[in-house]
Structures are given as structure tokens and as C-alpha cells.
Amino acid sequence: MVKIIKANENSLEKAALIIREGGLVAFPTETVYGLGACAFNSTAVARIFEVKQRPRFDPIIVHIGDFKDIYKLCSEVNEKAELLIEKFWPGPLTLVLPKSNVIPDIVTAGLDTVAVRMPSHPIALKLIKKAEVPIAAPSANLFGYLSPTTAEHVAEQLGDKIDLIIDGGKCPIGVESTVLDLTNEPTVLRLGGLPIEEIEKVIGKVKVLTLSEKPRSPGQLPRHYSPRTPLKIIKENEELTIQKNVRAGLLAFKQPKSKYKFLFKEIEVLSESGDLREAACNLFSCLHKLDKAGLDVIYAEPVPEIGLGKAIMDRLRKAEVK
Ligand code: TXA
Ligand code: MG
């Protein structure tokens, strides 16, 4: 039975207790819903992998509710990390730093680094504070499938396998956090909710790992964050022709041109006004809807690759059938 409860003092107390006792709770963050367990409890973290059907080699982000906790979880916090924390935490930025020995190996999949983030969503912060332990949490979806941005998305994928889902409505950012490795030359391992341009204003140029390089982060795997329906990105100036018996859907960036409309059985619009922030926020929920519409193929319009547009295009490219 799916247990979804609205976030309030009582339900968060209950959720915190479940976390402390080794259970699994899905909760909203400003990026996507997370599937949380006590970061110090190896057995609970092992259950996350099991429930998500996630490969063991995939490390998990540890969420903290107080800036100071980073010094307990990491053996070294360099100056660049401190500058970024001051500017962007709490928020959609995950930092990879050398780990201290309080973090069990299963959390980091045996790596000697740990990914840490302080979320800005008030419900997430409250839950971590009430739990009084850092919360290890990947996105609350099945491995490789679309990330959840509502409690219903979580219920559909994991509902009967976890202890509780805290419903805090739709996630305001809608794409996962930006993952930045600061153990060597600053390197973005996953494009996400904090645009790289913002990071570079604080610490200067950062490297971005491209698809061809060895994946250090599964967000880097070529096919990830995918709907089950095949997805194709429409090319610049491409004249689409769709055969009569093919049920096609459109993921439109803005309100689509009328010549387009009759080609598609279903259309989802990311942002009527073409606002990239709104588009990011709607990305996964639009894809969830199209994926449930019984289509043969989803066509996605490209969005401009500036700011959050980079993270959106990254997710679309990873969802595309090659
Ligand atoms: O927005 C988010 O980051 C969401 C919410 C729930 O906080 N979480 C999330 O977690 O997207 P997950 O597990 O789906 O993605 C975490 C990414 C993965 O690509 C993982 O490989 C990478 O972070 N990661 C975690 N620890 C790492 C480490 N020590 N070194 C390199 N990459 C790491
Ligand atoms: Mg994920």
C-alpha cells in the first residue's frame, strides 16, 4: 500500500523517526524528490540500491541541514568549496570532496570522495534537522528512468517498496542538482539546476566532462533519465514527416507553431513564454505525461543552450534513442 502524507510537523516527525530507525522515506527537494535513508546506516543505504534496482557502483549524495556538517563528512574542505558554499548553499549544487571516515563505503560505492549538498527546500531541511543525521538520497526513481518531481511520480515507481512518501507538491527547479568535483581541477560531473555560468563567476573556469570521457558519475552515462517511449530530438530546420499509423507526441519548448499541431496526438509545452527556468521545472512532469500517453515516439524540440537550457538539453540527449 502506498503511504503518501502531506508535509506537516507531525508527518515530518514520523518521517524523521523512520529515517533514524533505518527506514526509507521519499521527500521533496527543490530539484527532484529524493529517496532518503540515514547516511550512517549501511543496511538502510543498501535497501536504497535494492529498491531503485540501482547498480552497486553508483555513489549517493549525502544531504545536510547545516553548513557546518560538511566538516564532519569531508576530510578536507578547500577554499573553492567554501566560496561556493557561501554563495550557493542551501541550493541545487552538489560538491564532491575527500570523504571522512564517518561515511560508510556503501554510500560512496567505495570511492574516497563523497558528494554533499544542502538542499534549500524547507521540507527537506526540516526533515534532515528533525532526523538529526545526514540523509543519503538519490532521486526517488527506478534506475535510469525519469526523475520524480511530484509525490505521485514517486508512488508510481516505488510506492509499495518504501516506508513513506512525504508530499510537498511539485519541485520548484525540476532538474537534479549540478554535481561539481572539487578534488582536483574543478569539474562538472553532471549539468543541473545551478547553471555553470553562475559557478564560474565565483571560482573561474570549470571543466565539463563530456559524454566521450570515462563516466565518473552515472548521470554521465549516455542513456539515463529516460522515458520508456523512444525519444528523438528535432534538428534545427528539420521538416518532420510522421507516418499515418505512428502515434507521435511532441515535447514543445514554447507554444508550438500551428502547422505542427495536427501532426501529434499529444503535445506538452515546457513554457508558454519560452522561459528556461519554467521549462526545467516542467521537464520531467511533461515527459512523464507523454510517456503514459501510449505513444510510439516522442519528438522533443531543442531549447537554447544557455543557463538551465544546458541541463535540459543534457537530459534530452541522454533520453534520446541512438
Ligand atoms: O538534485 C539532486 O541531486 C537529487 C536530489 C534528491 O538531491 N539527487 C540525485 O541523486 O539526483 P542521484 O543519486 O540520482 O544522482 C547523484 C549523482 C550521480 O550521478 C552520482 O554518480 C553522483 O551524483 N555522485 C555521487 N557521489 C559521487 C562521488 N563521490 N563522486 C562522483 N560522483 C558522485
Ligand atoms: Mg538519479
Short mmCIF file of C-alpha atoms and ligand atoms in Angstrom, two decimals:
data_model
loop_
_atom_site.label_atom_id
_atom_site.label_comp_id
_atom_site.label_asym_id
_atom_site.label_seq_id
_atom_site.Cartn_x
_atom_site.Cartn_y
_atom_site.Cartn_z
CA MET A 1 0.00 0.00 0.00
CA VAL A 2 1.28 3.44 -0.90
CA LYS A 3 1.66 5.78 2.03
CA ILE A 4 1.66 9.37 0.82
CA ILE A 5 1.22 12.00 3.51
CA LYS A 6 1.19 15.77 3.26
CA ALA A 7 4.15 17.50 4.86
CA ASN A 8 3.41 18.98 8.31
CA GLU A 9 5.04 18.91 11.75
CA ASN A 10 3.53 15.53 12.61
CA SER A 11 4.29 13.74 9.37
CA LEU A 12 7.85 15.10 9.38
CA GLU A 13 8.36 13.85 12.96
CA LYS A 14 7.18 10.44 11.82
CA ALA A 15 9.40 10.53 8.73
CA ALA A 16 12.43 11.54 10.83
CA LEU A 17 11.82 8.61 13.15
CA ILE A 18 11.60 6.20 10.23
CA ILE A 19 14.94 7.54 8.90
CA ARG A 20 16.61 7.23 12.32
CA GLU A 21 15.36 3.66 12.66
CA GLY A 22 16.77 2.61 9.28
CA GLY A 23 13.72 3.02 7.03
CA LEU A 24 13.31 4.72 3.65
CA VAL A 25 11.39 7.96 3.13
CA ALA A 26 10.82 9.83 -0.13
CA PHE A 27 10.79 13.60 0.31
CA PRO A 28 10.70 16.73 -1.86
CA THR A 29 13.75 18.88 -2.53
CA GLU A 30 13.93 21.99 -4.71
CA THR A 31 15.36 19.85 -7.57
CA VAL A 32 13.58 16.45 -7.58
CA TYR A 33 12.16 14.04 -4.96
CA GLY A 34 14.83 12.11 -3.07
CA LEU A 35 14.70 8.61 -1.59
CA GLY A 36 16.29 9.10 1.82
CA ALA A 37 18.00 6.85 4.35
CA CYS A 38 20.26 7.58 7.33
CA ALA A 39 23.69 8.14 5.77
CA PHE A 40 25.39 6.32 8.68
CA ASN A 41 23.27 3.17 8.31
CA SER A 42 24.79 0.80 5.71
CA THR A 43 21.85 -1.58 5.73
CA ALA A 44 19.35 1.18 5.09
CA VAL A 45 21.51 2.53 2.26
CA ALA A 46 21.78 -0.97 0.79
CA ARG A 47 17.98 -1.05 0.66
CA ILE A 48 18.01 2.11 -1.47
CA PHE A 49 20.05 0.29 -4.12
CA GLU A 50 17.70 -2.67 -3.97
CA VAL A 51 14.52 -0.61 -4.26
CA LYS A 52 15.87 1.52 -7.11
CA GLN A 53 17.38 -1.52 -8.83
CA ARG A 54 20.48 0.60 -8.97
CA PRO A 55 23.93 -0.87 -9.73
CA ARG A 56 26.13 -1.10 -6.67
CA PHE A 57 28.87 1.04 -8.20
CA ASP A 58 26.74 4.15 -8.12
CA PRO A 59 27.53 6.54 -5.24
CA ILE A 60 24.82 8.54 -3.43
CA ILE A 61 24.60 12.23 -2.45
CA VAL A 62 24.56 12.99 1.29
CA HIS A 63 22.14 15.79 2.25
CA ILE A 64 22.86 18.01 5.24
CA GLY A 65 20.71 20.53 7.10
CA ASP A 66 23.51 22.70 8.50
CA PHE A 67 26.54 24.17 6.68
CA LYS A 68 28.89 23.05 9.45
CA ASP A 69 28.15 19.38 8.85
CA ILE A 70 30.30 19.37 5.74
CA TYR A 71 33.36 19.47 8.02
CA LYS A 72 32.24 16.22 9.66
CA LEU A 73 31.61 14.43 6.38
CA CYS A 74 34.66 15.62 4.45
CA SER A 75 38.30 15.31 5.49
CA GLU A 76 39.21 18.44 3.57
CA VAL A 77 37.11 21.42 2.50
CA ASN A 78 39.13 23.66 0.20
CA GLU A 79 38.77 27.37 -0.41
CA LYS A 80 36.83 26.99 -3.65
CA ALA A 81 34.32 24.79 -1.83
CA GLU A 82 33.93 27.40 0.89
CA LEU A 83 33.35 30.19 -1.62
CA LEU A 84 30.72 28.15 -3.45
CA ILE A 85 29.01 27.09 -0.22
CA GLU A 86 28.77 30.68 0.91
CA LYS A 87 27.24 31.75 -2.37
CA PHE A 88 25.00 28.81 -3.36
CA TRP A 89 24.05 26.78 -0.30
CA PRO A 90 21.41 25.90 0.53
CA GLY A 91 20.63 25.13 -3.13
CA PRO A 92 21.00 22.88 -6.20
CA LEU A 93 24.79 22.43 -6.05
CA THR A 94 26.41 19.13 -5.01
CA LEU A 95 30.12 19.20 -4.13
CA VAL A 96 32.40 16.17 -4.39
CA LEU A 97 35.22 16.30 -1.80
CA PRO A 98 37.52 13.83 0.02
CA LYS A 99 35.43 11.84 2.48
CA SER A 100 35.99 11.44 6.20
CA ASN A 101 35.69 8.01 7.79
CA VAL A 102 32.21 8.55 9.27
CA ILE A 103 30.71 7.80 5.84
CA PRO A 104 30.18 4.07 5.19
CA ASP A 105 31.69 2.75 1.95
CA ILE A 106 28.34 1.74 0.55
CA VAL A 107 27.28 5.41 0.37
CA THR A 108 30.22 6.33 -1.86
CA ALA A 109 30.41 2.96 -3.63
CA GLY A 110 33.92 2.54 -2.28
CA LEU A 111 35.22 5.91 -3.57
CA ASP A 112 37.39 8.01 -1.29
CA THR A 113 35.26 11.05 -2.11
CA VAL A 114 31.75 11.96 -1.01
CA ALA A 115 29.09 14.09 -2.73
CA VAL A 116 27.40 16.52 -0.32
CA ARG A 117 24.61 19.01 -0.74
CA MET A 118 22.48 21.23 1.48
CA PRO A 119 19.04 21.48 -0.14
CA SER A 120 17.04 24.71 0.06
CA HIS A 121 13.58 23.16 0.11
CA PRO A 122 12.09 23.96 3.55
CA ILE A 123 10.56 20.47 3.90
CA ALA A 124 13.86 18.75 3.09
CA LEU A 125 15.72 20.98 5.55
CA LYS A 126 13.17 20.37 8.26
CA LEU A 127 13.27 16.62 7.75
CA ILE A 128 17.08 16.48 7.95
CA LYS A 129 17.11 18.61 11.09
CA LYS A 130 14.44 16.50 12.78
CA ALA A 131 16.23 13.28 11.80
CA GLU A 132 19.44 14.65 13.37
CA VAL A 133 21.51 12.64 10.89
CA PRO A 134 22.65 13.40 7.35
CA ILE A 135 20.35 11.82 4.78
CA ALA A 136 21.77 9.81 1.87
CA ALA A 137 19.34 10.22 -1.01
CA PRO A 138 19.39 9.53 -4.73
CA SER A 139 16.47 10.68 -6.86
CA ALA A 140 13.38 8.61 -5.94
CA ASN A 141 13.00 6.84 -9.28
CA LEU A 142 13.89 3.45 -10.72
CA PHE A 143 17.45 3.42 -12.05
CA GLY A 144 17.72 5.04 -15.47
CA TYR A 145 14.07 6.16 -15.57
CA LEU A 146 12.68 9.72 -15.40
CA SER A 147 13.30 11.57 -12.15
CA PRO A 148 10.23 12.32 -10.00
CA THR A 149 9.09 15.91 -9.49
CA THR A 150 5.82 15.09 -7.69
CA ALA A 151 4.85 12.65 -4.92
CA GLU A 152 2.65 10.80 -7.44
CA HIS A 153 5.66 10.12 -9.68
CA VAL A 154 7.39 8.51 -6.69
CA ALA A 155 4.31 6.46 -5.81
CA GLU A 156 4.03 5.12 -9.36
CA GLN A 157 7.63 3.89 -9.43
CA LEU A 158 8.43 2.93 -5.84
CA GLY A 159 5.19 3.23 -3.88
CA ASP A 160 4.91 -0.28 -2.47
CA LYS A 161 8.63 -0.71 -1.76
CA ILE A 162 9.33 2.18 0.62
CA ASP A 163 8.08 3.20 4.06
CA LEU A 164 6.67 6.66 3.44
CA ILE A 165 6.29 9.41 0.83
CA ILE A 166 6.17 12.99 2.08
CA ASP A 167 4.09 15.09 -0.30
CA GLY A 168 5.36 18.63 -0.64
CA GLY A 169 3.87 19.39 -4.07
CA LYS A 170 5.84 19.94 -7.25
CA CYS A 171 9.60 20.54 -7.06
CA PRO A 172 10.33 24.18 -7.98
CA ILE A 173 13.53 23.60 -10.01
CA GLY A 174 12.64 20.25 -11.56
CA VAL A 175 16.10 19.05 -12.70
CA GLU A 176 18.72 17.45 -10.45
CA SER A 177 21.50 19.41 -8.78
CA THR A 178 24.70 20.32 -10.59
CA VAL A 179 27.46 17.92 -9.44
CA LEU A 180 30.89 19.57 -9.17
CA ASP A 181 34.04 17.63 -8.33
CA LEU A 182 36.48 19.81 -6.39
CA THR A 183 39.06 17.16 -5.53
CA ASN A 184 41.26 18.22 -8.47
CA GLU A 185 40.70 20.77 -11.19
CA PRO A 186 37.02 21.80 -10.70
CA THR A 187 34.98 19.54 -12.99
CA VAL A 188 31.25 19.42 -13.57
CA LEU A 189 30.23 15.75 -13.50
CA ARG A 190 26.54 16.46 -14.10
CA LEU A 191 24.88 19.57 -15.52
CA GLY A 192 21.96 20.57 -13.34
CA GLY A 193 19.88 23.12 -11.50
CA LEU A 194 22.71 25.60 -10.93
CA PRO A 195 23.97 26.98 -14.28
CA ILE A 196 27.74 26.67 -14.87
CA GLU A 197 27.91 30.37 -15.71
CA GLU A 198 26.95 31.10 -12.07
CA ILE A 199 29.67 28.80 -10.72
CA GLU A 200 32.30 30.34 -12.99
CA LYS A 201 31.50 33.81 -11.68
CA VAL A 202 32.74 32.64 -8.27
CA ILE A 203 35.68 30.26 -8.95
CA GLY A 204 36.58 30.91 -12.58
CA LYS A 205 36.54 28.47 -15.49
CA VAL A 206 35.43 24.91 -14.74
CA LYS A 207 35.84 21.80 -16.83
CA VAL A 208 32.75 19.97 -18.03
CA LEU A 209 33.06 16.23 -18.55
CA THR A 210 31.82 15.30 -21.99
CA LEU A 211 29.98 12.11 -22.89
CA SER A 212 33.01 10.55 -24.55
CA GLU A 213 35.09 10.72 -21.37
CA LYS A 214 35.03 7.91 -18.85
CA PRO A 215 31.91 8.25 -16.70
CA ARG A 216 32.79 9.29 -13.18
CA SER A 217 29.14 9.83 -12.41
CA PRO A 218 26.22 7.73 -13.73
CA GLY A 219 24.45 10.98 -14.59
CA GLN A 220 27.17 10.87 -17.26
CA LEU A 221 26.02 7.59 -18.75
CA PRO A 222 24.94 8.11 -22.37
CA ARG A 223 21.38 6.87 -21.79
CA HIS A 224 19.89 7.93 -18.47
CA TYR A 225 16.86 9.83 -17.21
CA SER A 226 14.86 8.16 -19.97
CA PRO A 227 11.18 7.70 -20.71
CA ARG A 228 10.18 4.21 -21.88
CA THR A 229 8.84 5.62 -25.16
CA PRO A 230 11.60 6.29 -27.73
CA LEU A 231 12.53 9.97 -27.82
CA LYS A 232 14.01 11.94 -30.72
CA ILE A 233 15.28 15.49 -30.62
CA ILE A 234 14.08 17.55 -33.59
CA LYS A 235 17.01 19.01 -35.51
CA GLU A 236 17.32 22.66 -36.39
CA ASN A 237 15.27 23.33 -39.59
CA GLU A 238 14.18 19.68 -39.79
CA GLU A 239 10.91 19.19 -41.71
CA LEU A 240 9.12 16.48 -39.76
CA THR A 241 7.11 13.85 -41.56
CA ILE A 242 5.21 11.34 -39.48
CA GLN A 243 3.59 8.26 -40.97
CA LYS A 244 -0.16 7.91 -40.56
CA ASN A 245 -0.10 4.85 -38.34
CA VAL A 246 2.54 6.28 -35.97
CA ARG A 247 1.29 7.83 -32.73
CA ALA A 248 3.70 10.68 -32.12
CA GLY A 249 3.89 13.13 -29.22
CA LEU A 250 5.61 16.50 -29.04
CA LEU A 251 7.58 17.97 -26.18
CA ALA A 252 7.44 21.61 -27.22
CA PHE A 253 9.64 24.32 -25.77
CA LYS A 254 7.14 27.16 -26.37
CA GLN A 255 3.61 27.20 -27.76
CA PRO A 256 4.11 25.18 -30.99
CA LYS A 257 3.52 26.61 -34.46
CA SER A 258 0.06 25.70 -35.75
CA LYS A 259 1.46 23.86 -38.79
CA TYR A 260 2.94 21.40 -36.31
CA LYS A 261 -0.05 20.76 -34.15
CA PHE A 262 -2.02 18.35 -36.35
CA LEU A 263 0.99 16.01 -36.64
CA PHE A 264 0.86 15.00 -32.98
CA LYS A 265 -1.55 13.00 -30.84
CA GLU A 266 -0.30 14.65 -27.64
CA ILE A 267 1.59 17.88 -27.03
CA GLU A 268 3.21 19.06 -23.82
CA VAL A 269 4.57 22.60 -23.63
CA LEU A 270 7.55 23.27 -21.33
CA SER A 271 6.95 27.00 -21.05
CA GLU A 272 4.33 29.02 -22.98
CA SER A 273 6.54 32.10 -22.79
CA GLY A 274 9.82 30.29 -23.52
CA ASP A 275 11.28 30.79 -20.03
CA LEU A 276 14.10 28.29 -19.43
CA ARG A 277 13.60 28.17 -15.68
CA GLU A 278 9.94 27.27 -16.10
CA ALA A 279 10.89 24.78 -18.82
CA ALA A 280 13.36 22.99 -16.49
CA CYS A 281 10.73 22.85 -13.77
CA ASN A 282 8.24 21.19 -16.14
CA LEU A 283 10.67 18.91 -17.98
CA PHE A 284 10.21 15.64 -16.10
CA SER A 285 6.46 16.07 -15.47
CA CYS A 286 5.85 16.72 -19.20
CA LEU A 287 7.94 13.66 -20.08
CA HIS A 288 6.06 11.55 -17.52
CA LYS A 289 2.74 12.60 -19.11
CA LEU A 290 3.91 11.86 -22.65
CA ASP A 291 5.37 8.54 -21.55
CA LYS A 292 1.96 7.49 -20.19
CA ALA A 293 0.05 8.50 -23.32
CA GLY A 294 0.63 5.25 -25.23
CA LEU A 295 2.73 6.89 -27.95
CA ASP A 296 5.12 5.22 -30.39
CA VAL A 297 7.58 8.08 -30.33
CA ILE A 298 8.17 11.40 -28.57
CA TYR A 299 9.68 14.28 -30.55
CA ALA A 300 11.40 16.92 -28.45
CA GLU A 301 12.13 20.45 -29.59
CA PRO A 302 15.62 21.67 -28.72
CA VAL A 303 15.90 24.59 -26.29
CA PRO A 304 18.57 27.34 -26.32
CA GLU A 305 21.75 26.10 -24.60
CA ILE A 306 22.24 28.90 -22.13
CA GLY A 307 21.79 28.78 -18.34
CA LEU A 308 19.39 25.95 -17.41
CA GLY A 309 18.96 25.20 -21.12
CA LYS A 310 22.24 23.24 -20.91
CA ALA A 311 20.86 20.91 -18.24
CA ILE A 312 17.62 20.45 -20.19
CA MET A 313 19.46 19.52 -23.41
CA ASP A 314 21.76 17.20 -21.45
CA ARG A 315 18.72 15.28 -20.12
CA LEU A 316 17.09 15.18 -23.58
CA ARG A 317 20.27 13.88 -25.23
CA LYS A 318 20.54 11.17 -22.58
CA ALA A 319 16.91 10.19 -23.14
CA GLU A 320 17.32 10.05 -26.93
CA VAL A 321 17.48 6.69 -28.72
CA LYS A 322 20.70 6.45 -30.64
O1 TXA B 1 19.14 17.06 -7.11
C1 TXA B 1 19.73 16.03 -6.76
O2 TXA B 1 20.97 15.91 -6.78
C2 TXA B 1 18.85 14.87 -6.31
C3 TXA B 1 18.16 15.28 -5.01
C4 TXA B 1 17.37 14.16 -4.39
O3 TXA B 1 19.10 15.79 -4.11
N1 TXA B 1 19.62 13.68 -6.13
C5 TXA B 1 20.12 12.99 -7.17
O4 TXA B 1 20.82 11.87 -6.79
O5 TXA B 1 19.97 13.31 -8.34
P1 TXA B 1 21.26 10.74 -7.80
O6 TXA B 1 21.77 9.64 -6.96
O7 TXA B 1 20.14 10.39 -8.70
O8 TXA B 1 22.46 11.36 -8.58
C6 TXA B 1 23.65 11.63 -7.89
C7 TXA B 1 24.76 11.83 -8.87
C8 TXA B 1 25.05 10.55 -9.60
O9 TXA B 1 25.31 10.85 -10.95
C9 TXA B 1 26.30 10.04 -8.85
O10 TXA B 1 27.09 9.22 -9.61
C10 TXA B 1 26.99 11.34 -8.48
O11 TXA B 1 25.95 12.21 -8.15
N2 TXA B 1 27.87 11.13 -7.32
C11 TXA B 1 27.53 10.85 -6.06
N3 TXA B 1 28.62 10.69 -5.29
C12 TXA B 1 29.69 10.88 -6.08
C13 TXA B 1 31.11 10.83 -5.88
N4 TXA B 1 31.65 10.57 -4.69
N5 TXA B 1 31.89 11.08 -6.95
C14 TXA B 1 31.36 11.34 -8.15
N6 TXA B 1 30.05 11.39 -8.42
C15 TXA B 1 29.21 11.16 -7.39
MG MG B 2 19.01 9.99 -10.35
#
